[in-house]
Coordinates of C-alpha atoms in Angstrom, one line a residue:
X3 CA 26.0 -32.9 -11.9
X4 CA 22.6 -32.4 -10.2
X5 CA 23.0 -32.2 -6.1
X6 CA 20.7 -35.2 -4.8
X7 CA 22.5 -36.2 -1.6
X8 CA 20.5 -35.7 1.7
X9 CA 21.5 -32.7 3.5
X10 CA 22.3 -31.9 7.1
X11 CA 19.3 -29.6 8.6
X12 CA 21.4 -29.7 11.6
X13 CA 23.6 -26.6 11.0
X14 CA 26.5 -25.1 12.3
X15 CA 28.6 -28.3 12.3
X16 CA 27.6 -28.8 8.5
X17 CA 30.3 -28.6 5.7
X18 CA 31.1 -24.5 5.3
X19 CA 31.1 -23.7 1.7
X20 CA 33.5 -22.2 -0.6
X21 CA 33.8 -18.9 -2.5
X22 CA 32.2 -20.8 -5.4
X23 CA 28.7 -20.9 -3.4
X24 CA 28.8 -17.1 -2.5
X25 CA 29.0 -16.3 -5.9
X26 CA 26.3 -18.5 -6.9
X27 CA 24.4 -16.3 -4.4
X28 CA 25.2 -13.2 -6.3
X29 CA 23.6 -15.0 -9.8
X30 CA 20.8 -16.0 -7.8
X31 CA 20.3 -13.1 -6.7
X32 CA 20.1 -11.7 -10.0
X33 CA 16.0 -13.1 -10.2
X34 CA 14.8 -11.6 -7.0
X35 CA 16.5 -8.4 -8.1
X36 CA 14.4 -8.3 -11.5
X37 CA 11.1 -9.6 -9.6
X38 CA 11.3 -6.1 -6.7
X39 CA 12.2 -3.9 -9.3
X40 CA 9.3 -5.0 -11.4
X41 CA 6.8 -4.4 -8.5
X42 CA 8.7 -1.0 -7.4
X43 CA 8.4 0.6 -11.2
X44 CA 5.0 -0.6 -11.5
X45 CA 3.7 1.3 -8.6
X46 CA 5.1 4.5 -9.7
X47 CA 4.4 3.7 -13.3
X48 CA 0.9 3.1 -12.6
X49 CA 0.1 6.9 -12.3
X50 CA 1.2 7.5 -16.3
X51 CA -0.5 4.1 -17.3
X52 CA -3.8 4.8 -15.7
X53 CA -3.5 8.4 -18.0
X54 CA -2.4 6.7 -21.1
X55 CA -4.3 4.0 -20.8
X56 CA -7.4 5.0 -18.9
X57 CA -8.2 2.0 -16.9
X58 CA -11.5 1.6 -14.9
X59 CA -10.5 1.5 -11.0
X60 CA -11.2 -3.0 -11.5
X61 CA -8.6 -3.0 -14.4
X62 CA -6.3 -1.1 -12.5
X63 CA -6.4 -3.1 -9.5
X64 CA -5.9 -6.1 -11.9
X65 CA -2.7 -4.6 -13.6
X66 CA -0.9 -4.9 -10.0
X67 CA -2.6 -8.2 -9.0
X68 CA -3.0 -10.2 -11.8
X69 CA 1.0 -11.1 -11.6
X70 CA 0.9 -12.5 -8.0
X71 CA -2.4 -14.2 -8.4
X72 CA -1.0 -16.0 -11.0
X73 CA 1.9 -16.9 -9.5
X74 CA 0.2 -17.6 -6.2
X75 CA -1.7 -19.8 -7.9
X76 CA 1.8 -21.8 -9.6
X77 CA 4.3 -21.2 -6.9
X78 CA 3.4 -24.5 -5.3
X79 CA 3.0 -26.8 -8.5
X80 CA 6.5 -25.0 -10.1
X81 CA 8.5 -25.9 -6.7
X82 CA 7.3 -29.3 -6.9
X83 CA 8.2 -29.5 -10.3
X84 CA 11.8 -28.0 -9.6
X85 CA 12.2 -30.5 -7.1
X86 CA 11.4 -33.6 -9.8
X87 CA 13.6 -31.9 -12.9
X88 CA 15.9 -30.0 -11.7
X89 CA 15.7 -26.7 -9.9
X90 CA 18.4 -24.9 -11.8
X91 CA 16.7 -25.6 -14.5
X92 CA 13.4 -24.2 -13.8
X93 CA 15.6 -21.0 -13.4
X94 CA 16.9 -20.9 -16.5
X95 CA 13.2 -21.7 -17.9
X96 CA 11.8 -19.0 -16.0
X97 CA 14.3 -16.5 -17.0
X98 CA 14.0 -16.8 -20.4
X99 CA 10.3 -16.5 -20.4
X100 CA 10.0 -13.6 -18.2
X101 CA 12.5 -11.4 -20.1
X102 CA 10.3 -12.1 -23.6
X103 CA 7.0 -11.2 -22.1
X104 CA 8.2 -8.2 -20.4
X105 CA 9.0 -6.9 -24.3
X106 CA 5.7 -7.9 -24.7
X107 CA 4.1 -5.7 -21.9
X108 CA 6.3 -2.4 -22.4
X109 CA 4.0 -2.4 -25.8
X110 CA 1.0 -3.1 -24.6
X111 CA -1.5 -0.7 -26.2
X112 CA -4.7 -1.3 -24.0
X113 CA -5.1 -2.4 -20.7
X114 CA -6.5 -5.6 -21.2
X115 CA -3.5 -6.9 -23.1
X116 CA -1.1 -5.1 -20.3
X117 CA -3.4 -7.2 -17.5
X118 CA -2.8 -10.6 -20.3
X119 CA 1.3 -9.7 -20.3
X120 CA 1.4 -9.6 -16.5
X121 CA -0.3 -12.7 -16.4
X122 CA 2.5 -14.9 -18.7
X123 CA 4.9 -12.7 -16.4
X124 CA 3.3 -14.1 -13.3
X125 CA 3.5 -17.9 -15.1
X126 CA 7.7 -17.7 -16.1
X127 CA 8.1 -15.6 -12.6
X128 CA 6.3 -18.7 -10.4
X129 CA 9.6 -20.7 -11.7
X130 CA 12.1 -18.5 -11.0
X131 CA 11.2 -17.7 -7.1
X132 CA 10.7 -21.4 -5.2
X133 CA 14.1 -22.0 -7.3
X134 CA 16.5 -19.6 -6.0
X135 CA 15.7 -19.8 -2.8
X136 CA 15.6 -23.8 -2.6
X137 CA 18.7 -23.4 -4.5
X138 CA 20.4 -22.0 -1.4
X139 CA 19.4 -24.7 0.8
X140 CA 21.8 -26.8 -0.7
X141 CA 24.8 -24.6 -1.7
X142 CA 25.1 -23.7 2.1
X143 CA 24.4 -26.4 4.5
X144 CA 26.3 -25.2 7.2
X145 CA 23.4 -22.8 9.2
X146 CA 25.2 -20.0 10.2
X147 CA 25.9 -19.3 6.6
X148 CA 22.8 -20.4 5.4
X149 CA 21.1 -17.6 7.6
X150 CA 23.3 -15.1 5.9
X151 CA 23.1 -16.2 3.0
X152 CA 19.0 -15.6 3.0
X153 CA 19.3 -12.3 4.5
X154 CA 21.6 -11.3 1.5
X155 CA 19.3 -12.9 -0.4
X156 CA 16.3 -11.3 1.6
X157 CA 17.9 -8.0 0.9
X158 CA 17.9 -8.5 -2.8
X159 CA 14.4 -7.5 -2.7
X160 CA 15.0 -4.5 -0.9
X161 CA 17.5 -3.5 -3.2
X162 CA 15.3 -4.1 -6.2
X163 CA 13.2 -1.9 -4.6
X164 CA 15.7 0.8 -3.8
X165 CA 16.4 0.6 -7.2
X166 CA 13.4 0.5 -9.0
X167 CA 12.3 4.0 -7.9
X168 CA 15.4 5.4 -9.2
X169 CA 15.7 3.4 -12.2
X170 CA 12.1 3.9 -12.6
X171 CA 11.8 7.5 -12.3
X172 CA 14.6 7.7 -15.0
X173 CA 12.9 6.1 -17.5
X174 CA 9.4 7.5 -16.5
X175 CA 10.7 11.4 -16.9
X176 CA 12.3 10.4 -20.4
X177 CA 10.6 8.1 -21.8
X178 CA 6.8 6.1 -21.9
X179 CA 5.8 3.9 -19.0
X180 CA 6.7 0.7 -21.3
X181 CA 10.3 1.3 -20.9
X182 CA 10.1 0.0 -17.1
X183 CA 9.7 -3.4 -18.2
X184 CA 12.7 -3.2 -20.2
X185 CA 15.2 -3.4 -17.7
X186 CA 14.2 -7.1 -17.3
X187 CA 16.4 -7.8 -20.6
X188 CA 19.8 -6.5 -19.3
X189 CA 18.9 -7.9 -15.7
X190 CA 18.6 -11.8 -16.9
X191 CA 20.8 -11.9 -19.7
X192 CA 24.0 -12.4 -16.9
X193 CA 22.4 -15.0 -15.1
X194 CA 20.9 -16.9 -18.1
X195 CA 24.8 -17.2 -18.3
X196 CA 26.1 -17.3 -15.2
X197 CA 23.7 -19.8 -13.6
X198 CA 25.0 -22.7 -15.8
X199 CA 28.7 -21.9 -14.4
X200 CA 28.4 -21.2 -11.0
X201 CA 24.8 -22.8 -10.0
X202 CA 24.6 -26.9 -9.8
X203 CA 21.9 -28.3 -10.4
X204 CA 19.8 -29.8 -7.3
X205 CA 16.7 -32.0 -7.1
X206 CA 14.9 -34.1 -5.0
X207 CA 16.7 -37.5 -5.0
X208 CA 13.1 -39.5 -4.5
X209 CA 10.5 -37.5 -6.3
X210 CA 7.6 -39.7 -6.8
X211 CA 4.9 -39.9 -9.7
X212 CA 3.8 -36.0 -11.0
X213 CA 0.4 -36.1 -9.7
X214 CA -1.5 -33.9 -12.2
X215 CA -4.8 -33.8 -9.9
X216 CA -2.4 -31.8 -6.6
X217 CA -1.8 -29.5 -9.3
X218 CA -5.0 -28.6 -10.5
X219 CA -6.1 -28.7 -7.0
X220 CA -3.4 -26.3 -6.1
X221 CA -4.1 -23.5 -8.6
X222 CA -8.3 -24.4 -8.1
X223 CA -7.7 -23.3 -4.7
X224 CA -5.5 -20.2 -5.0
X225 CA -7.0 -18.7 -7.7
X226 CA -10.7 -18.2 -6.7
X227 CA -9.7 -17.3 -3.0
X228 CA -7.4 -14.4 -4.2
X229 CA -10.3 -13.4 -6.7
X230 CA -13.1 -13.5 -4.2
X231 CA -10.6 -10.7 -1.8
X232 CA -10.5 -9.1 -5.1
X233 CA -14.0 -9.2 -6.2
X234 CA -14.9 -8.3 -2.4
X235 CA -12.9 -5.5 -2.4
X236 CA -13.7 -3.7 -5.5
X237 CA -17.3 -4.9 -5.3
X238 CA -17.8 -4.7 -1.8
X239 CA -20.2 -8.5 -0.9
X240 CA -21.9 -9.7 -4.1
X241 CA -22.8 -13.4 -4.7
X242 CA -20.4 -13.7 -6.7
X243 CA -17.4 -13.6 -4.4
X244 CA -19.5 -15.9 -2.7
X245 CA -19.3 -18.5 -4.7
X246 CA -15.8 -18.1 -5.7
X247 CA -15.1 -18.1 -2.0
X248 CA -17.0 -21.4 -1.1
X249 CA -15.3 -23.0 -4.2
X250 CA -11.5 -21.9 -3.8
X251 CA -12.2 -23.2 -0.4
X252 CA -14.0 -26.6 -1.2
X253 CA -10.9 -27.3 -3.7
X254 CA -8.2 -26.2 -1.3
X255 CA -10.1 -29.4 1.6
X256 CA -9.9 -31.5 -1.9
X257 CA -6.4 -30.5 -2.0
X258 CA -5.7 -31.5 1.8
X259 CA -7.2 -34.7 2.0
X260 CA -5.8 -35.6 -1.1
X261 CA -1.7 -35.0 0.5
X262 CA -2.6 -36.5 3.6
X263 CA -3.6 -40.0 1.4
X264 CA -1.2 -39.7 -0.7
X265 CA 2.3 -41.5 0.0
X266 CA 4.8 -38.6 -1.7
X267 CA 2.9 -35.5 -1.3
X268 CA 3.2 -32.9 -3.5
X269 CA 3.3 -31.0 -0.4
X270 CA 4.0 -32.6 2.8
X271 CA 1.0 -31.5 4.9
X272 CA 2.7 -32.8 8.4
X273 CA 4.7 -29.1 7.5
X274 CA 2.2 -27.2 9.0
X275 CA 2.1 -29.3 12.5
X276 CA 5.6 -27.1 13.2
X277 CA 4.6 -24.2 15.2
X278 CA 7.8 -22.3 13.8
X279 CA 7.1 -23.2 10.0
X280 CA 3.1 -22.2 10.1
X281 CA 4.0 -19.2 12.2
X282 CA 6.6 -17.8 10.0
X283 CA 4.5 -18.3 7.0
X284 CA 1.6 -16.3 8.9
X285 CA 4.7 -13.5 9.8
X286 CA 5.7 -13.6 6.4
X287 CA 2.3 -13.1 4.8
X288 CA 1.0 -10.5 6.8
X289 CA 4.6 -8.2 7.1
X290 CA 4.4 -8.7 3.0
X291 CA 0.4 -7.0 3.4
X292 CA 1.6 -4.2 5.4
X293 CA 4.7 -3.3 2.9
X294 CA 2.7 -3.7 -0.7
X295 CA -0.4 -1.9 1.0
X296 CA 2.1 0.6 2.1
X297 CA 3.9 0.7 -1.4
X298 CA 0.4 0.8 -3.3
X299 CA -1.2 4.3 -2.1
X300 CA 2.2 6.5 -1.2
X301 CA 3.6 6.4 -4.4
X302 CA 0.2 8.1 -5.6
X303 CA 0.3 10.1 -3.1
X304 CA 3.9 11.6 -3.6
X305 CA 3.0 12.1 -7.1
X306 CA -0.2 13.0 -7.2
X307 CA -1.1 14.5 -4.3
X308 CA 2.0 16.4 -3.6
X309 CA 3.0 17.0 -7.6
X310 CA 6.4 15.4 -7.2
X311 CA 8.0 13.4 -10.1
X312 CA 8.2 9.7 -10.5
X313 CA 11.9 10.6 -10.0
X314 CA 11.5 12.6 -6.4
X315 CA 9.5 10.1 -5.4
X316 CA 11.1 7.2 -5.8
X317 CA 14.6 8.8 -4.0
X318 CA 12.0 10.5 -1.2
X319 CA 11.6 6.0 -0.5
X320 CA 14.8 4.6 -1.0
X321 CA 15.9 5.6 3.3
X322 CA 13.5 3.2 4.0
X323 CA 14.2 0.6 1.4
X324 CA 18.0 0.8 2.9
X325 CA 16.6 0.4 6.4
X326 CA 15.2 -2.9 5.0
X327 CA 18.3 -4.1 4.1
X328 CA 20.2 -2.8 7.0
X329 CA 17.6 -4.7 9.3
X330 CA 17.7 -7.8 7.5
X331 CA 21.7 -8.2 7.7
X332 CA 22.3 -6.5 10.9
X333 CA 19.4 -9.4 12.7
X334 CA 21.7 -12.0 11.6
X335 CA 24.1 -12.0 14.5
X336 CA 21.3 -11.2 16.7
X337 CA 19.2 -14.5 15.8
X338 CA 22.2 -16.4 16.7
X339 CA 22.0 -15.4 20.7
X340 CA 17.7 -14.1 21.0
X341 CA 15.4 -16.2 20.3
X342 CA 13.2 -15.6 17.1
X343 CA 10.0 -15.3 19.2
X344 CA 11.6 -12.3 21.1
X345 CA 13.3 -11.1 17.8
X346 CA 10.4 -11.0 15.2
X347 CA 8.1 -9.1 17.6
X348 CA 10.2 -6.5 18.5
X349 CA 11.3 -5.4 15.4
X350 CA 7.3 -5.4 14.0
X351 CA 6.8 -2.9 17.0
X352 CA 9.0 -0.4 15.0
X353 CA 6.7 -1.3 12.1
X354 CA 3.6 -0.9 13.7
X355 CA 4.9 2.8 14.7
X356 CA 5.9 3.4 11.3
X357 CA 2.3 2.9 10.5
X358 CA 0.7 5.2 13.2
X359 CA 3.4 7.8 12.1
X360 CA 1.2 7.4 8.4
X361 CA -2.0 7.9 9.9
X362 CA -1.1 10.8 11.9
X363 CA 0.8 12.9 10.0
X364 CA 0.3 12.6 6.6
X365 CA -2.2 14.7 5.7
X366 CA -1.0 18.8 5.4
X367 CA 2.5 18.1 6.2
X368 CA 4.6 17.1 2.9
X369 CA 6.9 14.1 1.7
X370 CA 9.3 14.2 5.6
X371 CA 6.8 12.3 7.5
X372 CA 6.5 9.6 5.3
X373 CA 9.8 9.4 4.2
X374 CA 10.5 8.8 8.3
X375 CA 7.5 6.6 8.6
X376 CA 9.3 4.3 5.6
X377 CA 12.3 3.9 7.7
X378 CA 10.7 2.9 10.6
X379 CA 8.2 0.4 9.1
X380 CA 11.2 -0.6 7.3
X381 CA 13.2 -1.8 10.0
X382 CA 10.8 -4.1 11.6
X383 CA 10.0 -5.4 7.8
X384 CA 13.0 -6.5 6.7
X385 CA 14.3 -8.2 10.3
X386 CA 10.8 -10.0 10.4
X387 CA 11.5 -11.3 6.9
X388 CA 14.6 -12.6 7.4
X389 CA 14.2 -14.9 10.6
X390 CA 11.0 -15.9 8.9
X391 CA 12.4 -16.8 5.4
X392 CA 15.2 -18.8 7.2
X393 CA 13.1 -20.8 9.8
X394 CA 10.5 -21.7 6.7
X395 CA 13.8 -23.7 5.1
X396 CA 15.2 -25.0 8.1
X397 CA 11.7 -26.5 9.0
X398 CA 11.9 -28.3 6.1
X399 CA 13.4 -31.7 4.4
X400 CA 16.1 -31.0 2.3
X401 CA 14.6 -32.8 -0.1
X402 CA 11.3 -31.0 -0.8
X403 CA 13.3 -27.7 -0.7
X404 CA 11.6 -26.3 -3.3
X405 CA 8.1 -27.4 -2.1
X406 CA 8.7 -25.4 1.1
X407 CA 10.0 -22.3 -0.7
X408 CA 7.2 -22.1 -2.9
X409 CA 5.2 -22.2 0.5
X410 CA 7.0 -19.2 1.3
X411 CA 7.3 -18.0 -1.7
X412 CA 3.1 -18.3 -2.2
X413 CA 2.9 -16.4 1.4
X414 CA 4.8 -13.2 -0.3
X415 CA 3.2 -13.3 -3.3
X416 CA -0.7 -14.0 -1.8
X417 CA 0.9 -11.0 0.4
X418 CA 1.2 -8.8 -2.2
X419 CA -2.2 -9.9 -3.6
X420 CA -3.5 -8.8 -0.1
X421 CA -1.5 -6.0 0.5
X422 CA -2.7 -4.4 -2.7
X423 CA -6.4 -5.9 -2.9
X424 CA -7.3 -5.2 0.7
X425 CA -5.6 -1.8 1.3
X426 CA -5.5 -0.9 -2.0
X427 CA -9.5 -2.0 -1.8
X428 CA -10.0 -0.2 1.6
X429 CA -8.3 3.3 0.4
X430 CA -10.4 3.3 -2.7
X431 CA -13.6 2.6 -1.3
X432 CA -12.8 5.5 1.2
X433 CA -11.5 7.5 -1.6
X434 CA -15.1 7.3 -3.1
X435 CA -17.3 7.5 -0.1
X436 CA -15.6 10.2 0.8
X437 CA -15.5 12.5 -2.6
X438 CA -17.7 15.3 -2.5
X439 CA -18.4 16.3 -6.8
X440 CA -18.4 20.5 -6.6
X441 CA -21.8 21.3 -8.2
X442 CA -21.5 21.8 -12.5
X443 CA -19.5 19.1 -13.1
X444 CA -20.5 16.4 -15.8
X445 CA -22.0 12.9 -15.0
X446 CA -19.4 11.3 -16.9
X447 CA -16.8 13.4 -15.0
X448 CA -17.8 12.8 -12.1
X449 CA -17.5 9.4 -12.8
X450 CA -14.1 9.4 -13.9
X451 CA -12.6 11.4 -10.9
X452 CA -14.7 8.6 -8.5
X453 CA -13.4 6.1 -10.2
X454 CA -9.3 6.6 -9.3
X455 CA -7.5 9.5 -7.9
X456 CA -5.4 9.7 -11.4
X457 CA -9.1 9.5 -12.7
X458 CA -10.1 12.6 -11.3
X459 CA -6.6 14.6 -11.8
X460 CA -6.9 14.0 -15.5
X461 CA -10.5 15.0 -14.8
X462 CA -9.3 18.2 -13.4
X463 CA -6.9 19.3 -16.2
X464 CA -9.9 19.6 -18.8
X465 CA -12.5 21.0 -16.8
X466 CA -12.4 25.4 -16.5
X467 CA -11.2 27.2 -13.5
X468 CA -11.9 27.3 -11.1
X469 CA -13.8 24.6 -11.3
X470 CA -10.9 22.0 -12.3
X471 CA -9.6 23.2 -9.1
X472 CA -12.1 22.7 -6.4
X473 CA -12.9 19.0 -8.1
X474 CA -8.7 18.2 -7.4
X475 CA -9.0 20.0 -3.8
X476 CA -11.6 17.5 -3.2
X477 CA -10.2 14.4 -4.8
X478 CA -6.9 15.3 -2.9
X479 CA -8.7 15.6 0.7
X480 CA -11.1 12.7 0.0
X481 CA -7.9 10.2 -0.8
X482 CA -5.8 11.9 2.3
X483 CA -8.8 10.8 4.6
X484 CA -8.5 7.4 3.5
X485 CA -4.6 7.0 3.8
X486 CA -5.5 7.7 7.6
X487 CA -7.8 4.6 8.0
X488 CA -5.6 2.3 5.8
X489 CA -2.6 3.1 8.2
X490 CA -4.1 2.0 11.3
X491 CA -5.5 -1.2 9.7
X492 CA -1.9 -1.6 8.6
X493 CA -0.9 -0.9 12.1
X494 CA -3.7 -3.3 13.3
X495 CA -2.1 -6.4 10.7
X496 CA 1.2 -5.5 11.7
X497 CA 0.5 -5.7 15.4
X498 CA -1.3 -9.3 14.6
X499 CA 1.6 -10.4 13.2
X500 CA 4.0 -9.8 16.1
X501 CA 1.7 -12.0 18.5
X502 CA 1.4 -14.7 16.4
X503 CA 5.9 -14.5 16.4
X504 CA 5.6 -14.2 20.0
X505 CA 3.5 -17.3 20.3
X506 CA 4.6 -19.7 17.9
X507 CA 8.0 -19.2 17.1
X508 CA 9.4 -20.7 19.9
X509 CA 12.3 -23.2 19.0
X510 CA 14.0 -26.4 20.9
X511 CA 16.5 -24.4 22.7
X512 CA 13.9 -22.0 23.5
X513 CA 11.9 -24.1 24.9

């Protein structure tokens, strides 16, 4: 039986559910789980793909992004369309989908079909996300465990991550990079079981018409915005990124007007008019920059600056990916007494350290000082994400659940779009202004070891000595000197986000 009664957004003094729901939470769990691992592996993978494959620095960029532009781009039309069918069913949908493709992109043989696989990974994954966490909204109606509930839920992703590295480095010292994607089999097989047991099915009870212009307005707005930032960022200005700028934009006003007219909204514009709902989805979108961007250039660094193994460098992260997870569960009981505009920016002060702590001592002193760093940014991350995730449900109407997930659910993902494009972006363009090419080394060389610093190690391993040498010194140097400037724009987006907590996530008793 679907779930189509109205729910309380009151609270505590809702119905308390049963041991049925929390195990429910575990299966829905199971998605998130799949989607942070899949990120995790990925960034240490991409050192071994970008030798095997030999992707130009754009292509390599695209590998990471293309996934969460794609879903940034569907988030919003798949929760809508969770809320009309069914959102346990978009699950299962999703589910199935993203397990075949990710056999599809552990074979991959060039990098353009790799970019193509992440893509249809990026379409089955934009189902899967709005639905679990919509789904929670109505197996706990009662507030108090609805709040836990999303931190366990929240924490999922840090445990993905947690795991990832491990897993990841396993799999990376034994066998080819393909083998990461693999692990999305045995993850989904359980829930595309489980689900149909334990989850019920939920939509919204009212839906309306399906409005096929919202939802090419939709992905007409996200997809050009996110590849302008790229375009800009890889680029630098061009006219180009111009005009996809102008034209993301222009659709995204088309796509405004068009809700506000309309009498069921595909998304319910009078959202963003809530201080807490548009401040947490700002909080949410900028702590999710800060952690990819932070996730994107230490890995490399670990492995290829510092010559540890996927496998030492995934363990030398998994403190701080347990001080996510600690922060996230232990703010709970704290968000019931402090208000979440004293909470959030707090807790991004320890980020914002975390990220000075990158700037300052990373270069010359080994794996300890970002392993602290990690912890640090950590806690602030994962507290921040949790009040955030919960005040974007409890914002909403029961009803268009799913709609407001996928809200949140866009923020992360256009997050990670971010995270990677703009500090990804900044660090390589640093990386290349900053190279200086030893004299007697090759045009085409040189080009490769500007191009990325896996580029230029590979580079380095043909090349004679000492020659090979002094180009990796260099390479090594130039990319340390831009993990300093990345940090303290980290630090800078961090420290935006805790004054836009401090100002607009002020709630009724608050107040």
């Amino acid at each position: 039986m679907a779930d189509t009664a109205p729910l309380e957004t009151g609270g505590i003094h809702a119905p308390r559910a049963g041991a049925r729901a929390w195990f429910a939470l575990v299966v829905l769990m199971l998605p998130v789980l799949l989607v942070s691992v899949d990120n995790t592996v990925l960034s240490f993978a991409l050192p071994k793909i970008a030798i095997d494959l030999a992707p130009s620095g754009a292509e390599q960029l695209w590998i990471i992004d293309i996934y969460p532009l794609v879903l940034a781009g569907l988030l919003v039309t798949m929760g809508t369309l969770g809320d009309r069918f069914g959102r346990r069913r978009m699950l299962l949908i999703g589910s199935t989908g993203f397990a075949a493709v990710s056999v599809l992109a552990a074979f991959a043989p060039t990098a353009a079909l790799l970019i193509a696989a992440r893509a249809l990974l990026g379409l089955f994954g934009a189902m899967l996300m709005p639905s679990t966490l919509s789904l929670l909204r109505s197996i706990f109606r009662n507030r108090d465990q609805r709040r836990l509930a999303i931190a366990v839920w929240a924490s999922a992703f840090s445990a993905g991550s947690a795991l990832g590295p491990i897993v990841g480095g396993f799999l990376l010292e034994h066998f080819a990079w393909g083998s990461v994607f693999l692990i999305a089999v045995p993850v989904l097989i359980p829930l595309l079981i489980a689900a149909p047991l334990l989850v019920p099915e939920s939509r919204d009870p009212n839906p309306g018409k399906i409005d096929p212009i919202s939802i090419l307005l939709s992905m007409a707005t996200m997809i050009p915005v996110v590849y302008a930032i790229k375009s800009l960022a890889v680029d630098g200005p061009t006219p180009g990124a111009a005009v996809w700028a102008v034209l993301g934009l222009g659709m995204g006003a088309l796509f405004v007007r068009r809700q506000l007219r309309a009498k069921n909204p595909m998304l319910d514009m009078a959202l963003f008019r809530r201080g807490t709902f548009s401040g947490a989805i700002l909080v949410n979108l900028l702590s999710v920059v800060a952690l990819v961007g932070f996730l994107y250039f230490v890995p490399q660094h670990l492995q290829l600056v510092l010559g540890m193994s996927p496998m030492e460098a995934g363990l030398a992260l998994v403190p701080g990916m347990l001080a996510i997870i600690v922060a996230g569960l232990t703010v709970v009981p704290i968000s019931r007494r402090v208000q979440p505009h004293l909470v959030v920016p707090i807790a991004l002060v320890f980020s914002f350290i975390g990220y000075l702590l990158v700037a300052f001592t990373t270069a010359g002193h080994g794996a300890l000082p970002l392993v602290i760093a990690f912890v640090v940014l950590g806690i602030g991350i994962g507290a921040a994400e949790t009040i955030s995730n919960e005040l974007i449900l409890s914002s909403a109407p029961s009803a268009k659940a799913g709609a407001a997930s996928a809200v949140s659910e866009t923020a992360y993902e256009l997050g990670a779009v971010l995270g990677t494009t703009i500090l990804g972006g900044i660090i390589t363009a640093m990386y290349r202004g900053a190279l200086v090419i030893p004299d007697g080394v090759s045009t085409e060389a040189a080009h490769t070891a500007r191009e990325t610093l896996a580029g230029a190690y590979t580079t380095s391993q043909t090349l004679p000595q000492p020659l090979g040498s002094a180009l990796w010194d260099a390479a090594a140097s130039a990319f340390e000197s831009g993990v300093m400037v990345t940090a303290l724009i980290g630090a800078a987006l961090v420290a935006l986000a805790g004054v836009i907590a401090a100002v607009t996530l002020r709630t009724k008793r608050s107040r």
